PDB file of C-alpha atoms and ligand atoms in Angstrom:
ATOM      1  CA  MET A  23       6.481  33.543 -17.772  1.00  0.00           C
ATOM      2  CA  GLN A  24       3.399  35.670 -17.126  1.00  0.00           C
ATOM      3  CA  PRO A  25       0.936  35.156 -14.307  1.00  0.00           C
ATOM      4  CA  LEU A  26      -2.258  33.544 -15.489  1.00  0.00           C
ATOM      5  CA  ALA A  27      -5.701  35.046 -14.871  1.00  0.00           C
ATOM      6  CA  LEU A  28      -8.671  32.694 -15.053  1.00  0.00           C
ATOM      7  CA  ILE A  29     -12.327  33.506 -14.606  1.00  0.00           C
ATOM      8  CA  ASP A  30     -14.683  30.850 -13.353  1.00  0.00           C
ATOM      9  CA  PRO A  31     -17.748  31.144 -15.610  1.00  0.00           C
ATOM     10  CA  GLY A  32     -20.009  29.763 -12.872  1.00  0.00           C
ATOM     11  CA  SER A  33     -19.217  32.260 -10.151  1.00  0.00           C
ATOM     12  CA  GLY A  34     -17.394  35.064 -11.946  1.00  0.00           C
ATOM     13  CA  ARG A  35     -14.560  34.527  -9.512  1.00  0.00           C
ATOM     14  CA  LEU A  36     -11.129  35.602 -10.692  1.00  0.00           C
ATOM     15  CA  VAL A  37      -8.213  33.245 -10.009  1.00  0.00           C
ATOM     16  CA  VAL A  38      -4.745  34.669 -10.572  1.00  0.00           C
ATOM     17  CA  VAL A  39      -1.965  32.070 -10.727  1.00  0.00           C
ATOM     18  CA  SER A  40       1.582  33.364 -10.173  1.00  0.00           C
ATOM     19  CA  ALA A  41       4.277  32.752 -12.780  1.00  0.00           C
ATOM     20  CA  LEU A  42       6.234  30.695 -10.235  1.00  0.00           C
ATOM     21  CA  VAL A  43       3.333  28.291  -9.819  1.00  0.00           C
ATOM     22  CA  ILE A  44       2.858  27.952 -13.569  1.00  0.00           C
ATOM     23  CA  GLU A  45       6.560  27.179 -13.955  1.00  0.00           C
ATOM     24  CA  LEU A  46       6.462  24.601 -11.171  1.00  0.00           C
ATOM     25  CA  VAL A  47       3.476  22.796 -12.649  1.00  0.00           C
ATOM     26  CA  ALA A  48       4.916  22.952 -16.178  1.00  0.00           C
ATOM     27  CA  ARG A  49       7.942  20.969 -14.964  1.00  0.00           C
ATOM     28  CA  TYR A  50       5.622  17.999 -14.448  1.00  0.00           C
ATOM     29  CA  LYS A  51       4.040  17.790 -17.886  1.00  0.00           C
ATOM     30  CA  GLN A  52       3.771  14.132 -18.870  1.00  0.00           C
ATOM     31  CA  LEU A  53       5.781  14.392 -22.044  1.00  0.00           C
ATOM     32  CA  LYS A  54       7.320  10.910 -22.081  1.00  0.00           C
ATOM     33  CA  ALA A  55       5.332   7.683 -22.263  1.00  0.00           C
ATOM     34  CA  GLY A  56       6.381   6.632 -18.769  1.00  0.00           C
ATOM     35  CA  ASP A  57       5.899   9.940 -16.975  1.00  0.00           C
ATOM     36  CA  PRO A  58       3.463   9.526 -14.069  1.00  0.00           C
ATOM     37  CA  GLU A  59       0.802  12.006 -13.015  1.00  0.00           C
ATOM     38  CA  SER A  60       1.962  14.693 -10.615  1.00  0.00           C
ATOM     39  CA  GLY A  61       0.146  16.964  -8.248  1.00  0.00           C
ATOM     40  CA  GLY A  62       0.109  19.018  -5.129  1.00  0.00           C
ATOM     41  CA  ILE A  63      -1.770  21.696  -3.272  1.00  0.00           C
ATOM     42  CA  LEU A  64      -2.398  25.304  -4.237  1.00  0.00           C
ATOM     43  CA  ILE A  65      -1.596  27.942  -1.641  1.00  0.00           C
ATOM     44  CA  GLY A  66      -2.433  31.610  -1.709  1.00  0.00           C
ATOM     45  CA  LEU A  67      -4.510  34.574  -0.721  1.00  0.00           C
ATOM     46  CA  ARG A  68      -8.206  35.254  -0.752  1.00  0.00           C
ATOM     47  CA  ARG A  69      -8.959  38.738  -2.004  1.00  0.00           C
ATOM     48  CA  GLY A  70     -12.639  39.145  -1.317  1.00  0.00           C
ATOM     49  CA  GLU A  71     -14.282  36.543  -3.528  1.00  0.00           C
ATOM     50  CA  HIS A  72     -11.160  36.172  -5.651  1.00  0.00           C
ATOM     51  CA  PHE A  73      -8.138  33.913  -5.292  1.00  0.00           C
ATOM     52  CA  GLU A  74      -4.472  34.651  -5.837  1.00  0.00           C
ATOM     53  CA  ILE A  75      -2.427  31.453  -6.026  1.00  0.00           C
ATOM     54  CA  THR A  76       1.086  32.333  -4.870  1.00  0.00           C
ATOM     55  CA  ALA A  77       2.614  28.892  -4.237  1.00  0.00           C
ATOM     56  CA  ALA A  78       2.122  25.203  -4.920  1.00  0.00           C
ATOM     57  CA  THR A  79       3.683  22.045  -3.609  1.00  0.00           C
ATOM     58  CA  MET A  80       5.429  19.535  -5.842  1.00  0.00           C
ATOM     59  CA  PRO A  81       4.849  15.768  -5.617  1.00  0.00           C
ATOM     60  CA  GLN A  82       6.161  14.284  -2.371  1.00  0.00           C
ATOM     61  CA  VAL A  83       7.838  10.918  -1.800  1.00  0.00           C
ATOM     62  CA  ASP A  84       4.776   9.284  -0.235  1.00  0.00           C
ATOM     63  CA  ASP A  85       2.313  10.324  -2.963  1.00  0.00           C
ATOM     64  CA  LYS A  86       1.066   7.458  -5.102  1.00  0.00           C
ATOM     65  CA  ARG A  87       1.780   8.157  -8.754  1.00  0.00           C
ATOM     66  CA  THR A  88       1.051   6.163 -11.902  1.00  0.00           C
ATOM     67  CA  ARG A  89       0.557   7.124 -15.533  1.00  0.00           C
ATOM     68  CA  PHE A  90      -3.171   7.707 -15.019  1.00  0.00           C
ATOM     69  CA  ARG A  91      -3.526   8.358 -11.314  1.00  0.00           C
ATOM     70  CA  PHE A  92      -2.226  10.720  -8.669  1.00  0.00           C
ATOM     71  CA  GLU A  93      -3.089  10.156  -5.038  1.00  0.00           C
ATOM     72  CA  ARG A  94      -1.827  12.809  -2.682  1.00  0.00           C
ATOM     73  CA  VAL A  95      -0.992  12.138   0.948  1.00  0.00           C
ATOM     74  CA  GLU A  96      -0.720  14.867   3.589  1.00  0.00           C
ATOM     75  CA  ARG A  97       2.931  14.311   4.468  1.00  0.00           C
ATOM     76  CA  GLY A  98       5.171  16.953   2.919  1.00  0.00           C
ATOM     77  CA  HIS A  99       2.292  19.035   1.574  1.00  0.00           C
ATOM     78  CA  ALA A 100       0.914  19.838   5.031  1.00  0.00           C
ATOM     79  CA  GLU A 101       4.334  20.943   6.300  1.00  0.00           C
ATOM     80  CA  ALA A 102       4.822  23.221   3.289  1.00  0.00           C
ATOM     81  CA  LEU A 103       1.398  24.782   3.854  1.00  0.00           C
ATOM     82  CA  LYS A 104       2.119  25.313   7.543  1.00  0.00           C
ATOM     83  CA  LYS A 105       5.372  27.068   6.683  1.00  0.00           C
ATOM     84  CA  ARG A 106       3.745  29.429   4.153  1.00  0.00           C
ATOM     85  CA  TRP A 107       0.945  30.167   6.601  1.00  0.00           C
ATOM     86  CA  ALA A 108       3.418  31.040   9.371  1.00  0.00           C
ATOM     87  CA  VAL A 109       5.743  33.147   7.196  1.00  0.00           C
ATOM     88  CA  SER A 110       2.778  35.135   5.814  1.00  0.00           C
ATOM     89  CA  MET A 111       1.335  35.495   9.325  1.00  0.00           C
ATOM     90  CA  GLY A 112      -1.813  33.668   8.359  1.00  0.00           C
ATOM     91  CA  ALA A 113      -2.478  35.482   5.085  1.00  0.00           C
ATOM     92  CA  GLU A 114      -1.666  32.540   2.816  1.00  0.00           C
ATOM     93  CA  ASN A 115      -3.700  29.400   3.150  1.00  0.00           C
ATOM     94  CA  TYR A 116      -4.916  26.294   1.336  1.00  0.00           C
ATOM     95  CA  LEU A 117      -6.807  27.149  -1.859  1.00  0.00           C
ATOM     96  CA  GLY A 118      -7.032  23.880  -3.710  1.00  0.00           C
ATOM     97  CA  GLU A 119      -5.334  21.088  -5.610  1.00  0.00           C
ATOM     98  CA  TRP A 120      -3.578  20.631  -8.900  1.00  0.00           C
ATOM     99  CA  HIS A 121      -2.628  17.543 -10.823  1.00  0.00           C
ATOM    100  CA  THR A 122      -1.564  16.621 -14.321  1.00  0.00           C
ATOM    101  CA  HIS A 123      -3.256  14.422 -16.884  1.00  0.00           C
ATOM    102  CA  PRO A 124      -1.486  12.783 -19.840  1.00  0.00           C
ATOM    103  CA  GLU A 125      -3.953  14.317 -22.294  1.00  0.00           C
ATOM    104  CA  ASP A 126      -3.873  17.207 -24.710  1.00  0.00           C
ATOM    105  CA  HIS A 127      -7.407  18.192 -23.759  1.00  0.00           C
ATOM    106  CA  PRO A 128      -7.842  17.166 -20.140  1.00  0.00           C
ATOM    107  CA  SER A 129     -11.179  16.268 -18.720  1.00  0.00           C
ATOM    108  CA  PRO A 130     -11.696  15.411 -15.066  1.00  0.00           C
ATOM    109  CA  SER A 131     -12.163  11.722 -14.281  1.00  0.00           C
ATOM    110  CA  SER A 132     -15.192  10.616 -12.261  1.00  0.00           C
ATOM    111  CA  ILE A 133     -12.859  10.262  -9.270  1.00  0.00           C
ATOM    112  CA  ASP A 134     -11.640  13.834  -9.841  1.00  0.00           C
ATOM    113  CA  VAL A 135     -15.197  15.125  -9.901  1.00  0.00           C
ATOM    114  CA  SER A 136     -16.252  13.382  -6.698  1.00  0.00           C
ATOM    115  CA  GLU A 137     -13.084  14.386  -4.827  1.00  0.00           C
ATOM    116  CA  TRP A 138     -13.488  17.904  -6.141  1.00  0.00           C
ATOM    117  CA  GLN A 139     -17.063  18.159  -4.893  1.00  0.00           C
ATOM    118  CA  ARG A 140     -16.004  16.798  -1.521  1.00  0.00           C
ATOM    119  CA  ALA A 141     -13.170  19.367  -1.264  1.00  0.00           C
ATOM    120  CA  VAL A 142     -15.463  22.201  -2.257  1.00  0.00           C
ATOM    121  CA  GLY A 143     -17.991  21.143   0.356  1.00  0.00           C
ATOM    122  CA  LEU A 144     -15.313  20.932   3.011  1.00  0.00           C
ATOM    123  CA  ARG A 145     -13.361  24.080   2.452  1.00  0.00           C
ATOM    124  CA  ARG A 146     -14.433  26.075  -0.610  1.00  0.00           C
ATOM    125  CA  ALA A 147     -11.478  24.921  -2.623  1.00  0.00           C
ATOM    126  CA  ALA A 148     -10.332  26.015  -6.029  1.00  0.00           C
ATOM    127  CA  THR A 149      -9.101  23.255  -8.254  1.00  0.00           C
ATOM    128  CA  CYS A 150      -6.709  23.565 -11.107  1.00  0.00           C
ATOM    129  CA  GLN A 151      -6.175  20.678 -13.452  1.00  0.00           C
ATOM    130  CA  ILE A 152      -3.314  20.872 -15.835  1.00  0.00           C
ATOM    131  CA  THR A 153      -2.410  18.818 -18.823  1.00  0.00           C
ATOM    132  CA  SER A 154       0.809  17.960 -20.568  1.00  0.00           C
ATOM    133  CA  ARG A 155       1.097  18.240 -24.302  1.00  0.00           C
ATOM    134  CA  PRO A 156       1.486  20.003 -26.614  1.00  0.00           C
ATOM    135  CA  ALA A 157       0.743  23.117 -24.633  1.00  0.00           C
ATOM    136  CA  CYS A 158      -0.153  23.661 -21.034  1.00  0.00           C
ATOM    137  CA  SER A 159      -3.854  24.307 -20.767  1.00  0.00           C
ATOM    138  CA  GLU A 160      -5.715  24.804 -17.594  1.00  0.00           C
ATOM    139  CA  ARG A 161      -9.105  23.783 -16.444  1.00  0.00           C
ATOM    140  CA  PHE A 162     -10.449  24.841 -13.146  1.00  0.00           C
ATOM    141  CA  SER A 163     -13.534  25.591 -11.254  1.00  0.00           C
ATOM    142  CA  THR A 164     -14.472  27.132  -7.984  1.00  0.00           C
ATOM    143  CA  PRO A 165     -17.634  26.862  -5.940  1.00  0.00           C
ATOM    144  CA  VAL A 166     -20.418  29.282  -6.767  1.00  0.00           C
TER     145      VAL A 166
HETATM  146 ZN1  LIG B 202      -7.386  13.545 -12.649  1.00  0.00          ZN
END
């Protein structure tokens, strides 16, 4: 699988997503009727204004997951981030969130939008939202 390069039309910021991250997220497509939403955090490098997403966490046992909702808790995700940060000697850090939607053409829910704006205000996050079927399509945005 190829890395994915996305350009945020608002800011012109380039976001490169590694093939490993795309493969991880693709494993959680909601293909079956009972598959719950999945999500995690995006970890990577800032290259000037641009982002390179090198890792992502998978859903953890304490996350709350239903068909139409994913609520992430810190436990599991925070430890994974800490480990990547230490191994990279501080180069890799939190860049944002991802989660799936059971839609062919995903659109952020009102909850997504408000949490997104809060995250952007707090820490200039990138957000990647990924859908299930029939193909993986990505929607993301970064702060201007
Ligand atoms: Zn959502």
